[in-house]
Amino acid sequence: MHKGFILWFTGLSGAGKSTISQRLAEIFRQRGYKVELLDGDEVRTHLSKGLGFSKEDRDTNIRRIGYVARLLARNGVIAITAAISPYREIRDEVRAHIQEEGAAFVEVFANASLDALVERDVKGLYKKALAGEIANFTGVSDPYEPPLQPEIEVRTDRETVEESTQRILNYLSERGLIG
Ligand code: ADP
């Protein structure tokens, strides 16, 4: 039996949170670990349906994700979250709650330059946001506060998905969180 912990991704849209977290979830499952993935886009269609993109709604969304992740980690599950989570204060609040319970909170900063993200534009959203068609778009017309001391930073504009994934796995095994 392994201990539950939280792997918390943060970063702009298109930075690679979903891609890397899905890859990790697959690897953990293959190794027989219990794992759940709370993906930001999916959470917004279920758990946080009806919430918008004001600061208040974003904070509520992140607190909910943090709460569910905490329940999972408490029960021995590796909880991976992949939401933009733009505000440092709320991420740190979630971190404090988790750590109070003795579980590890591993913050992964998926970082890529805005230029690279605009170029990549996986979901076609940057084009719209830059044209002023999407209000409150993180990184363009809404704030993003990068973590000051993330446990891990992956530079997804310079690394392949496999490299980023491997660096995270290495960190987790050095910390003794996975075997
Ligand atoms: P997010 O979940 O942060 O919005 P996505 O995972 O949906 O981002 O999109 C990231 C895109 O960047 C994918 O098309 C992915 O293939 C590509 N990509 C290139 N390099 C990397 C990397 N090192 N890590 C993650 N994604 C990468």
Coordinates of N, CA, C and O and ligand atoms in Angstrom, one line a residue:
M1 N 0.9 -1.2 0.0 CA 0.0 0.0 0.0 C 0.9 1.2 0.0 O 1.8 1.4 0.8
H2 N 0.6 2.1 -0.9 CA 1.4 3.4 -0.9 C 0.5 4.5 -0.3 O -0.7 4.3 -0.1
K3 N 1.2 5.5 0.1 CA 0.5 6.6 0.8 C -0.2 7.5 -0.3 O 0.4 7.7 -1.4
G4 N -1.3 8.1 0.0 CA -1.9 9.1 -0.9 C -1.1 10.4 -0.8 O -0.5 10.7 0.2
F5 N -1.1 11.1 -1.9 CA -0.6 12.5 -1.9 C -1.2 13.2 -3.0 O -2.0 12.7 -3.8
I6 N -1.0 14.5 -3.1 CA -1.6 15.3 -4.1 C -0.5 15.9 -5.1 O 0.5 16.4 -4.6
L7 N -0.7 15.7 -6.3 CA 0.2 16.2 -7.4 C -0.7 17.3 -8.0 O -1.6 17.1 -8.7
W8 N -0.3 18.6 -7.7 CA -1.1 19.7 -8.1 C -0.5 20.5 -9.3 O 0.6 21.2 -9.1
F9 N -1.0 20.4 -10.4 CA -0.5 21.1 -11.6 C -1.1 22.5 -11.6 O -2.3 22.7 -11.3
T10 N -0.3 23.5 -12.0 CA -0.7 24.8 -12.2 C 0.0 25.4 -13.4 O 1.1 25.0 -13.7
G11 N -0.7 26.2 -14.2 CA -0.1 26.8 -15.4 C -1.2 27.3 -16.3 O -2.4 26.9 -16.2
L12 N -0.7 28.0 -17.3 CA -1.7 28.6 -18.3 C -2.4 27.5 -19.1 O -1.9 26.4 -19.2
S13 N -3.4 27.9 -19.8 CA -4.1 27.0 -20.7 C -3.2 26.6 -21.8 O -2.4 27.4 -22.3
G14 N -3.1 25.3 -22.1 CA -2.3 24.8 -23.1 C -0.8 24.5 -22.7 O 0.0 24.1 -23.5
A15 N -0.5 24.7 -21.4 CA 0.8 24.6 -20.9 C 1.2 23.1 -20.8 O 2.4 22.8 -20.6
G16 N 0.2 22.2 -20.8 CA 0.5 20.8 -20.7 C 0.0 20.0 -19.5 O 0.4 18.9 -19.3
K17 N -0.8 20.7 -18.7 CA -1.3 20.1 -17.5 C -2.0 18.8 -17.7 O -1.8 17.8 -17.1
S18 N -3.0 18.8 -18.7 CA -3.8 17.6 -19.0 C -2.9 16.5 -19.6 O -3.0 15.4 -19.2
T19 N -2.1 16.9 -20.5 CA -1.3 15.9 -21.2 C -0.4 15.2 -20.3 O -0.3 13.9 -20.2
I20 N 0.4 15.9 -19.5 CA 1.3 15.3 -18.5 C 0.6 14.5 -17.5 O 0.9 13.4 -17.1
S21 N -0.5 15.0 -17.0 CA -1.2 14.4 -15.9 C -1.9 13.1 -16.4 O -1.9 12.1 -15.6
Q22 N -2.3 13.1 -17.6 CA -2.9 11.8 -18.1 C -1.8 10.7 -18.3 O -2.0 9.6 -18.0
R23 N -0.7 11.2 -18.7 CA 0.4 10.3 -18.9 C 0.9 9.7 -17.6 O 1.1 8.5 -17.4
L24 N 0.9 10.5 -16.6 CA 1.3 10.1 -15.2 C 0.3 9.1 -14.7 O 0.6 8.1 -14.1
A25 N -1.0 9.4 -14.9 CA -2.1 8.6 -14.3 C -2.0 7.2 -14.9 O -2.1 6.2 -14.2
E26 N -1.7 7.2 -16.2 CA -1.5 5.9 -16.9 C -0.3 5.1 -16.3 O -0.5 3.9 -16.1
I27 N 0.8 5.8 -16.1 CA 1.9 5.1 -15.5 C 1.6 4.6 -14.1 O 1.9 3.4 -13.8
F28 N 1.0 5.4 -13.3 CA 0.7 5.0 -11.9 C -0.2 3.8 -11.9 O 0.0 2.8 -11.2
R29 N -1.2 3.8 -12.8 CA -2.2 2.6 -12.9 C -1.4 1.4 -13.3 O -1.7 0.3 -12.7
Q30 N -0.6 1.5 -14.3 CA 0.2 0.3 -14.7 C 1.0 -0.3 -13.6 O 1.2 -1.5 -13.5
R31 N 1.5 0.6 -12.7 CA 2.3 0.1 -11.6 C 1.4 -0.3 -10.4 O 1.9 -0.7 -9.3
G32 N 0.1 -0.3 -10.6 CA -0.8 -0.8 -9.6 C -1.2 0.2 -8.5 O -1.7 -0.1 -7.4
Y33 N -0.9 1.5 -8.7 CA -1.3 2.5 -7.7 C -2.7 2.9 -7.9 O -3.2 2.9 -9.1
K34 N -3.3 3.4 -6.9 CA -4.7 4.0 -7.0 C -4.5 5.4 -7.4 O -3.7 6.2 -6.7
V35 N -5.2 5.9 -8.4 CA -5.0 7.2 -8.9 C -6.3 7.8 -9.4 O -7.1 7.1 -9.9
E36 N -6.5 9.1 -9.1 CA -7.6 9.8 -9.7 C -7.1 11.1 -10.3 O -6.2 11.8 -9.7
L37 N -7.7 11.5 -11.4 CA -7.3 12.7 -12.0 C -8.5 13.7 -12.0 O -9.6 13.4 -12.5
L38 N -8.3 14.9 -11.4 CA -9.3 15.9 -11.5 C -8.9 16.9 -12.5 O -8.0 17.8 -12.2
D39 N -9.4 16.8 -13.7 CA -9.0 17.7 -14.7 C -9.9 19.0 -14.7 O -11.2 18.9 -14.6
G40 N -9.3 20.1 -14.8 CA -10.0 21.4 -14.7 C -11.2 21.5 -15.6 O -12.3 21.9 -15.2
D41 N -11.1 21.2 -16.9 CA -12.2 21.3 -17.8 C -13.3 20.4 -17.5 O -14.5 20.8 -17.5
E42 N -13.0 19.2 -17.0 CA -14.0 18.2 -16.6 C -14.7 18.6 -15.3 O -15.9 18.5 -15.2
V43 N -13.9 19.1 -14.4 CA -14.5 19.5 -13.1 C -15.6 20.6 -13.3 O -16.6 20.7 -12.7
R44 N -15.3 21.5 -14.3 CA -16.2 22.6 -14.6 C -17.5 22.1 -15.2 O -18.5 22.9 -15.2
T45 N -17.5 20.9 -15.7 CA -18.8 20.4 -16.3 C -19.6 19.6 -15.2 O -20.7 19.3 -15.5
H46 N -18.9 19.3 -14.1 CA -19.6 18.5 -13.1 C -19.6 19.2 -11.7 O -20.5 20.0 -11.4
L47 N -18.6 19.0 -11.0 CA -18.4 19.5 -9.7 C -18.6 21.1 -9.6 O -19.2 21.6 -8.6
S48 N -18.1 21.8 -10.6 CA -18.2 23.2 -10.5 C -19.1 23.8 -11.6 O -18.9 25.0 -12.0
K49 N -20.0 23.0 -12.1 CA -20.9 23.5 -13.1 C -21.6 24.8 -12.7 O -22.1 24.9 -11.5
G50 N -21.7 25.7 -13.5 CA -22.4 27.0 -13.2 C -21.4 28.1 -12.7 O -21.8 29.3 -12.7
L51 N -20.2 27.7 -12.3 CA -19.2 28.7 -11.9 C -18.6 29.4 -13.1 O -18.4 28.7 -14.1
G52 N -18.3 30.6 -13.0 CA -17.7 31.4 -14.1 C -16.2 31.6 -13.8 O -15.5 30.8 -13.2
F53 N -15.7 32.8 -14.3 CA -14.3 33.0 -14.3 C -13.9 34.3 -13.5 O -12.9 34.9 -13.7
S54 N -14.9 34.7 -12.7 CA -14.5 35.8 -11.8 C -13.5 35.3 -10.8 O -13.4 34.1 -10.6
K55 N -12.9 36.2 -10.1 CA -11.9 35.8 -9.0 C -12.6 34.9 -8.0 O -12.1 33.8 -7.6
E56 N -13.8 35.3 -7.6 CA -14.6 34.6 -6.6 C -14.9 33.2 -7.1 O -14.7 32.2 -6.3
D57 N -15.4 33.0 -8.3 CA -15.8 31.7 -8.8 C -14.6 30.8 -9.0 O -14.6 29.6 -8.8
R58 N -13.5 31.4 -9.5 CA -12.2 30.7 -9.7 C -11.8 30.1 -8.3 O -11.4 29.0 -8.2
D59 N -11.8 31.0 -7.3 CA -11.4 30.5 -6.0 C -12.3 29.4 -5.5 O -11.8 28.4 -4.9
T60 N -13.6 29.5 -5.7 CA -14.5 28.4 -5.3 C -14.2 27.1 -6.0 O -14.1 26.1 -5.4
N61 N -13.9 27.2 -7.3 CA -13.6 26.1 -8.1 C -12.3 25.4 -7.5 O -12.3 24.1 -7.3
I62 N -11.3 26.2 -7.2 CA -10.1 25.6 -6.8 C -10.2 25.0 -5.4 O -9.7 23.9 -5.0
R63 N -11.0 25.7 -4.5 CA -11.2 25.1 -3.2 C -12.0 23.8 -3.3 O -11.7 22.8 -2.5
R64 N -12.9 23.6 -4.2 CA -13.6 22.4 -4.3 C -12.7 21.3 -4.8 O -12.7 20.2 -4.3
I65 N -11.9 21.6 -5.8 CA -10.9 20.6 -6.3 C -10.0 20.2 -5.1 O -9.7 19.0 -4.9
G66 N -9.5 21.2 -4.4 CA -8.6 20.9 -3.2 C -9.3 20.0 -2.2 O -8.7 19.1 -1.7
Y67 N -10.6 20.2 -2.0 CA -11.3 19.4 -1.0 C -11.4 18.0 -1.4 O -11.1 17.1 -0.7
V68 N -11.8 17.8 -2.7 CA -12.0 16.4 -3.2 C -10.6 15.7 -3.2 O -10.5 14.5 -2.8
A69 N -9.6 16.4 -3.7 CA -8.2 15.8 -3.7 C -7.8 15.4 -2.3 O -7.2 14.4 -2.1
R70 N -8.1 16.2 -1.3 CA -7.8 15.9 0.0 C -8.4 14.6 0.5 O -7.8 13.8 1.1
L71 N -9.7 14.5 0.2 CA -10.4 13.2 0.6 C -9.8 12.0 -0.1 O -9.7 11.0 0.6
L72 N -9.4 12.2 -1.3 CA -8.8 11.1 -2.0 C -7.4 10.7 -1.4 O -7.2 9.5 -1.1
A73 N -6.6 11.7 -1.2 CA -5.3 11.5 -0.7 C -5.3 10.8 0.7 O -4.6 9.9 1.0
R74 N -6.3 11.2 1.5 CA -6.5 10.7 2.8 C -6.8 9.2 2.7 O -6.6 8.5 3.7
N75 N -7.4 8.8 1.6 CA -7.7 7.3 1.5 C -6.7 6.6 0.6 O -7.1 5.6 0.0
G76 N -5.5 7.1 0.5 CA -4.5 6.3 -0.1 C -4.4 6.5 -1.6 O -3.7 5.7 -2.3
V77 N -5.1 7.5 -2.1 CA -5.1 7.6 -3.6 C -4.1 8.7 -4.0 O -4.0 9.7 -3.3
I78 N -3.5 8.5 -5.1 CA -2.7 9.6 -5.7 C -3.7 10.5 -6.4 O -4.3 10.1 -7.4
A79 N -3.9 11.7 -5.9 CA -4.8 12.7 -6.5 C -4.1 13.7 -7.4 O -3.2 14.4 -6.9
I80 N -4.3 13.6 -8.7 CA -3.7 14.6 -9.6 C -4.7 15.6 -10.0 O -5.8 15.3 -10.4
T81 N -4.3 16.9 -9.9 CA -5.2 17.9 -10.3 C -4.6 18.7 -11.4 O -3.4 19.0 -11.4
A82 N -5.4 19.0 -12.4 CA -4.9 19.7 -13.6 C -5.9 20.9 -13.9 O -6.7 20.8 -14.8
A83 N -5.8 21.9 -13.1 CA -6.6 23.1 -13.3 C -5.6 24.3 -13.4 O -4.6 24.3 -12.7
I84 N -5.9 25.4 -14.1 CA -5.1 26.5 -14.2 C -4.6 27.0 -12.8 O -3.5 27.3 -12.5
S85 N -5.6 27.1 -11.9 CA -5.4 27.6 -10.5 C -4.5 28.8 -10.5 O -3.3 28.7 -10.0
P86 N -5.0 29.9 -10.9 CA -4.1 31.1 -11.2 C -3.7 31.8 -9.9 O -2.7 32.6 -10.0
Y87 N -4.4 31.7 -8.8 CA -4.1 32.5 -7.6 C -3.3 31.8 -6.6 O -3.6 30.7 -6.1
R88 N -2.1 32.4 -6.3 CA -1.2 31.8 -5.4 C -1.8 31.5 -4.0 O -1.6 30.5 -3.4
E89 N -2.5 32.5 -3.5 CA -3.0 32.4 -2.2 C -3.9 31.2 -2.0 O -3.9 30.5 -1.0
I90 N -4.7 30.9 -3.0 CA -5.7 29.8 -2.9 C -4.9 28.5 -3.0 O -5.2 27.5 -2.3
R91 N -3.9 28.4 -3.9 CA -3.1 27.2 -4.0 C -2.4 26.9 -2.6 O -2.4 25.8 -2.1
D92 N -1.9 28.0 -2.0 CA -1.2 27.9 -0.7 C -2.2 27.5 0.4 O -1.8 26.7 1.3
E93 N -3.4 27.9 0.3 CA -4.4 27.6 1.3 C -4.7 26.1 1.2 O -4.8 25.4 2.2
V94 N -4.9 25.6 -0.1 CA -5.1 24.1 -0.3 C -3.9 23.3 0.3 O -4.0 22.4 1.0
R95 N -2.7 23.8 -0.1 CA -1.5 23.2 0.4 C -1.5 23.1 2.0 O -1.2 22.0 2.5
A96 N -1.8 24.2 2.6 CA -1.8 24.2 4.1 C -2.8 23.1 4.7 O -2.4 22.4 5.6
H97 N -4.0 23.1 4.1 CA -5.0 22.1 4.6 C -4.5 20.7 4.4 O -4.7 19.8 5.3
I98 N -3.9 20.4 3.3 CA -3.4 19.0 3.0 C -2.3 18.7 4.0 O -2.3 17.6 4.6
Q99 N -1.4 19.6 4.1 CA -0.2 19.3 4.9 C -0.5 19.2 6.4 O 0.1 18.4 7.1
E100 N -1.6 19.9 6.8 CA -2.1 19.7 8.2 C -2.5 18.3 8.5 O -2.4 17.8 9.6
E101 N -3.0 17.6 7.4 CA -3.4 16.2 7.6 C -2.2 15.2 7.4 O -2.4 14.0 7.4
G102 N -1.1 15.8 7.2 CA 0.1 14.9 7.0 C 0.3 14.3 5.7 O 1.2 13.4 5.5
A103 N -0.4 14.8 4.7 CA -0.2 14.3 3.3 C 0.7 15.3 2.5 O 0.7 16.5 2.8
A104 N 1.4 14.7 1.5 CA 2.3 15.6 0.8 C 1.5 16.3 -0.3 O 0.6 15.8 -0.9
F105 N 1.9 17.6 -0.5 CA 1.3 18.4 -1.6 C 2.5 18.7 -2.5 O 3.4 19.4 -2.1
V106 N 2.4 18.2 -3.7 CA 3.5 18.5 -4.7 C 3.0 19.4 -5.8 O 2.2 19.0 -6.6
E107 N 3.5 20.6 -5.8 CA 3.1 21.6 -6.8 C 4.0 21.5 -8.0 O 5.2 21.6 -8.0
V108 N 3.3 21.3 -9.2 CA 4.1 21.2 -10.4 C 3.7 22.4 -11.3 O 2.5 22.6 -11.6
F109 N 4.7 23.2 -11.6 CA 4.4 24.4 -12.4 C 4.7 24.0 -13.9 O 5.8 23.8 -14.3
A110 N 3.6 23.9 -14.7 CA 3.7 23.7 -16.1 C 3.9 25.0 -16.8 O 3.0 25.9 -16.8
N111 N 5.2 25.3 -17.2 CA 5.6 26.6 -17.6 C 6.0 26.6 -19.1 O 6.7 25.7 -19.5
A112 N 5.5 27.5 -19.8 CA 5.9 27.8 -21.2 C 5.6 29.2 -21.5 O 4.8 29.9 -20.9
S113 N 6.4 29.8 -22.4 CA 6.3 31.2 -22.6 C 4.9 31.5 -23.3 O 4.4 30.6 -24.0
L114 N 4.4 32.7 -23.1 CA 3.1 33.0 -23.7 C 3.2 32.9 -25.2 O 2.3 32.4 -25.9
D115 N 4.3 33.3 -25.8 CA 4.6 33.2 -27.2 C 4.4 31.8 -27.7 O 3.7 31.5 -28.7
A116 N 5.0 30.8 -26.9 CA 4.9 29.4 -27.3 C 3.4 28.9 -27.2 O 3.0 28.2 -28.1
L117 N 2.7 29.4 -26.2 CA 1.3 29.0 -26.1 C 0.4 29.5 -27.2 O -0.5 28.8 -27.6
V118 N 0.7 30.8 -27.5 CA -0.1 31.4 -28.6 C 0.2 30.7 -29.9 O -0.7 30.4 -30.7
E119 N 1.4 30.3 -30.1 CA 1.8 29.6 -31.3 C 1.2 28.2 -31.3 O 0.7 27.8 -32.3
R120 N 1.2 27.5 -30.2 CA 0.6 26.2 -30.0 C -0.9 26.2 -30.1 O -1.5 25.4 -30.8
D121 N -1.5 27.1 -29.4 CA -2.9 27.3 -29.4 C -3.8 26.1 -29.6 O -4.7 26.0 -30.4
V122 N -3.5 25.1 -28.7 CA -4.2 23.8 -28.8 C -5.7 23.8 -29.0 O -6.3 23.1 -29.7
K123 N -6.3 24.7 -28.2 CA -7.8 24.8 -28.2 C -8.3 26.0 -29.0 O -9.5 26.3 -29.0
G124 N -7.4 26.7 -29.7 CA -7.9 27.9 -30.4 C -8.3 29.0 -29.6 O -9.0 30.0 -30.1
L125 N -8.0 29.0 -28.3 CA -8.6 30.0 -27.4 C -7.7 31.3 -27.3 O -8.3 32.4 -27.1
Y126 N -6.4 31.1 -27.5 CA -5.6 32.4 -27.5 C -5.9 33.3 -28.6 O -6.0 34.5 -28.4
K127 N -6.2 32.7 -29.8 CA -6.5 33.6 -30.9 C -7.8 34.4 -30.6 O -7.8 35.6 -30.8
K128 N -8.8 33.7 -30.0 CA -10.0 34.4 -29.6 C -9.7 35.4 -28.5 O -10.3 36.5 -28.5
A129 N -9.0 35.0 -27.5 CA -8.7 35.9 -26.4 C -8.0 37.2 -26.8 O -8.3 38.3 -26.4
L130 N -7.0 37.0 -27.7 CA -6.2 38.1 -28.2 C -7.0 39.0 -29.1 O -6.8 40.2 -29.2
A131 N -8.1 38.5 -29.7 CA -9.0 39.3 -30.5 C -10.1 39.9 -29.6 O -11.0 40.6 -30.1
G132 N -10.0 39.7 -28.3 CA -10.9 40.3 -27.4 C -12.2 39.6 -27.3 O -13.2 40.1 -26.8
E133 N -12.3 38.4 -27.8 CA -13.6 37.7 -27.9 C -13.8 36.8 -26.6 O -14.9 36.3 -26.4
I134 N -12.8 36.7 -25.7 CA -13.0 36.0 -24.5 C -12.5 36.9 -23.3 O -11.4 37.3 -23.3
A135 N -13.5 37.2 -22.5 CA -13.1 38.1 -21.3 C -12.5 37.2 -20.3 O -12.7 36.0 -20.2
N136 N -11.7 37.8 -19.4 CA -11.1 37.0 -18.3 C -10.4 35.8 -18.7 O -10.6 34.7 -18.2
F137 N -9.5 35.9 -19.8 CA -8.8 34.8 -20.2 C -7.4 34.8 -19.5 O -6.6 35.8 -19.8
T138 N -7.1 33.8 -18.7 CA -5.8 33.8 -17.9 C -4.6 34.0 -18.8 O -4.4 33.3 -19.8
G139 N -3.8 34.9 -18.4 CA -2.5 35.1 -19.2 C -2.6 36.2 -20.2 O -1.7 36.8 -20.7
V140 N -3.9 36.5 -20.6 CA -4.1 37.5 -21.7 C -4.9 38.7 -21.0 O -4.4 39.8 -21.1
S141 N -6.0 38.4 -20.5 CA -6.9 39.4 -19.9 C -7.3 39.1 -18.5 O -8.3 39.6 -17.9
D142 N -6.6 38.2 -17.8 CA -6.8 37.8 -16.4 C -5.5 37.4 -15.8 O -4.6 36.9 -16.5
P143 N -5.3 37.6 -14.5 CA -4.0 37.4 -13.9 C -3.7 35.9 -13.8 O -4.5 35.0 -13.7
Y144 N -2.3 35.6 -13.9 CA -1.8 34.3 -13.5 C -0.6 34.6 -12.5 O 0.3 35.3 -12.9
E145 N -0.7 34.1 -11.4 CA 0.4 34.2 -10.4 C 1.2 33.0 -10.3 O 0.8 32.0 -9.7
P146 N 2.4 32.9 -10.9 CA 3.2 31.7 -10.9 C 3.7 31.4 -9.5 O 3.8 32.3 -8.7
P147 N 3.8 30.1 -9.2 CA 4.3 29.7 -7.9 C 5.7 30.2 -7.7 O 6.5 30.3 -8.6
L148 N 6.0 30.6 -6.4 CA 7.3 31.1 -6.1 C 8.3 30.0 -5.8 O 9.5 30.1 -6.2
Q149 N 7.8 28.9 -5.2 CA 8.7 27.8 -4.9 C 8.0 26.5 -5.2 O 7.7 25.7 -4.3
P150 N 7.7 26.2 -6.5 CA 7.0 24.9 -6.8 C 8.0 23.8 -6.5 O 9.2 24.0 -6.6
E151 N 7.4 22.6 -6.1 CA 8.3 21.5 -6.0 C 9.0 21.1 -7.3 O 10.2 20.7 -7.3
I152 N 8.3 21.3 -8.4 CA 8.8 20.9 -9.7 C 8.4 22.0 -10.7 O 7.2 22.4 -10.7
E153 N 9.3 22.4 -11.6 CA 8.8 23.2 -12.7 C 9.2 22.4 -14.0 O 10.3 22.0 -14.2
V154 N 8.2 22.3 -14.9 CA 8.5 21.6 -16.2 C 8.4 22.7 -17.2 O 7.4 23.5 -17.2
R155 N 9.4 22.8 -18.1 CA 9.4 23.8 -19.2 C 8.9 23.1 -20.4 O 9.6 22.6 -21.2
T156 N 7.6 23.2 -20.6 CA 7.0 22.4 -21.7 C 7.2 23.0 -23.1 O 6.8 22.4 -24.1
D157 N 7.8 24.2 -23.2 CA 8.1 24.7 -24.5 C 9.5 24.3 -24.9 O 10.0 24.6 -26.0
R158 N 10.2 23.6 -24.0 CA 11.6 23.1 -24.3 C 11.8 21.7 -24.1 O 12.9 21.1 -24.3
E159 N 10.8 21.0 -23.4 CA 11.0 19.6 -23.1 C 9.9 18.8 -23.9 O 8.8 19.4 -24.1
T160 N 10.1 17.5 -24.1 CA 9.1 16.7 -24.7 C 8.2 16.2 -23.5 O 8.5 16.4 -22.3
V161 N 7.0 15.7 -23.8 CA 6.1 15.2 -22.8 C 6.8 14.1 -22.0 O 6.7 14.1 -20.8
E162 N 7.5 13.3 -22.7 CA 8.2 12.2 -21.9 C 9.3 12.7 -21.0 O 9.4 12.2 -19.9
E163 N 10.0 13.8 -21.4 CA 11.0 14.4 -20.5 C 10.3 15.0 -19.3 O 10.8 14.8 -18.2
S164 N 9.3 15.7 -19.5 CA 8.6 16.4 -18.4 C 8.1 15.3 -17.4 O 8.2 15.4 -16.2
T165 N 7.5 14.3 -18.0 CA 6.9 13.2 -17.2 C 8.0 12.5 -16.4 O 7.8 12.3 -15.2
Q166 N 9.1 12.2 -17.0 CA 10.2 11.5 -16.3 C 10.7 12.4 -15.2 O 11.1 11.8 -14.1
R167 N 10.9 13.7 -15.4 CA 11.4 14.5 -14.3 C 10.5 14.5 -13.1 O 11.0 14.5 -12.0
I168 N 9.2 14.5 -13.3 CA 8.3 14.4 -12.2 C 8.4 13.1 -11.5 O 8.4 13.0 -10.3
L169 N 8.4 12.0 -12.3 CA 8.6 10.7 -11.7 C 9.9 10.6 -10.8 O 9.9 10.0 -9.7
N170 N 10.9 11.1 -11.4 CA 12.2 11.1 -10.6 C 12.1 11.8 -9.3 O 12.5 11.4 -8.3
Y171 N 11.4 13.0 -9.4 CA 11.3 13.8 -8.1 C 10.5 13.0 -7.1 O 10.8 12.9 -5.9
L172 N 9.4 12.4 -7.6 CA 8.5 11.6 -6.6 C 9.2 10.4 -6.0 O 9.0 10.1 -4.9
S173 N 10.1 9.8 -6.8 CA 10.8 8.7 -6.2 C 11.9 9.1 -5.3 O 12.1 8.5 -4.3
E174 N 12.5 10.2 -5.6 CA 13.5 10.8 -4.7 C 12.9 11.2 -3.3 O 13.5 11.0 -2.3
R175 N 11.7 11.7 -3.4 CA 11.0 12.0 -2.2 C 10.4 10.8 -1.4 O 9.8 10.9 -0.4
G176 N 10.5 9.6 -2.1 CA 10.0 8.4 -1.5 C 8.5 8.3 -1.6 O 7.8 7.5 -0.9
L177 N 7.9 9.1 -2.4 CA 6.4 9.1 -2.6 C 5.9 7.9 -3.5 O 4.8 7.5 -3.3
I178 N 6.8 7.5 -4.4 CA 6.5 6.3 -5.1 C 7.7 5.4 -5.1 O 8.8 5.9 -4.8
G179 N 7.5 4.1 -5.3 CA 8.6 3.2 -5.2 C 9.5 3.2 -6.4 O 9.3 3.8 -7.4
Ligands
ADP1 P1 -3.5 22.3 -20.5 O1 -4.1 21.1 -19.8 O2 -2.4 22.9 -19.6 O3 -4.5 23.3 -20.9 P2 -2.9 20.5 -22.7 O4 -2.2 19.3 -22.0 O5 -4.3 20.4 -23.0 O6 -2.6 21.8 -21.7 O7 -2.1 20.9 -24.0 C1 -0.7 20.9 -24.1 C2 -0.2 20.7 -25.5 O8 1.3 20.9 -25.6 C3 -0.5 19.4 -26.1 O9 -0.8 19.5 -27.4 C4 0.9 18.6 -25.9 O10 1.1 17.6 -26.9 C5 1.9 19.8 -26.2 N1 3.2 19.6 -25.5 C6 4.4 19.8 -26.1 N2 5.4 19.5 -25.2 C7 4.9 19.2 -24.1 C8 5.4 18.9 -22.8 N3 6.7 18.8 -22.5 N4 4.5 18.6 -21.8 C9 3.2 18.7 -22.0 N5 2.6 19.0 -23.2 C10 3.5 19.3 -24.2

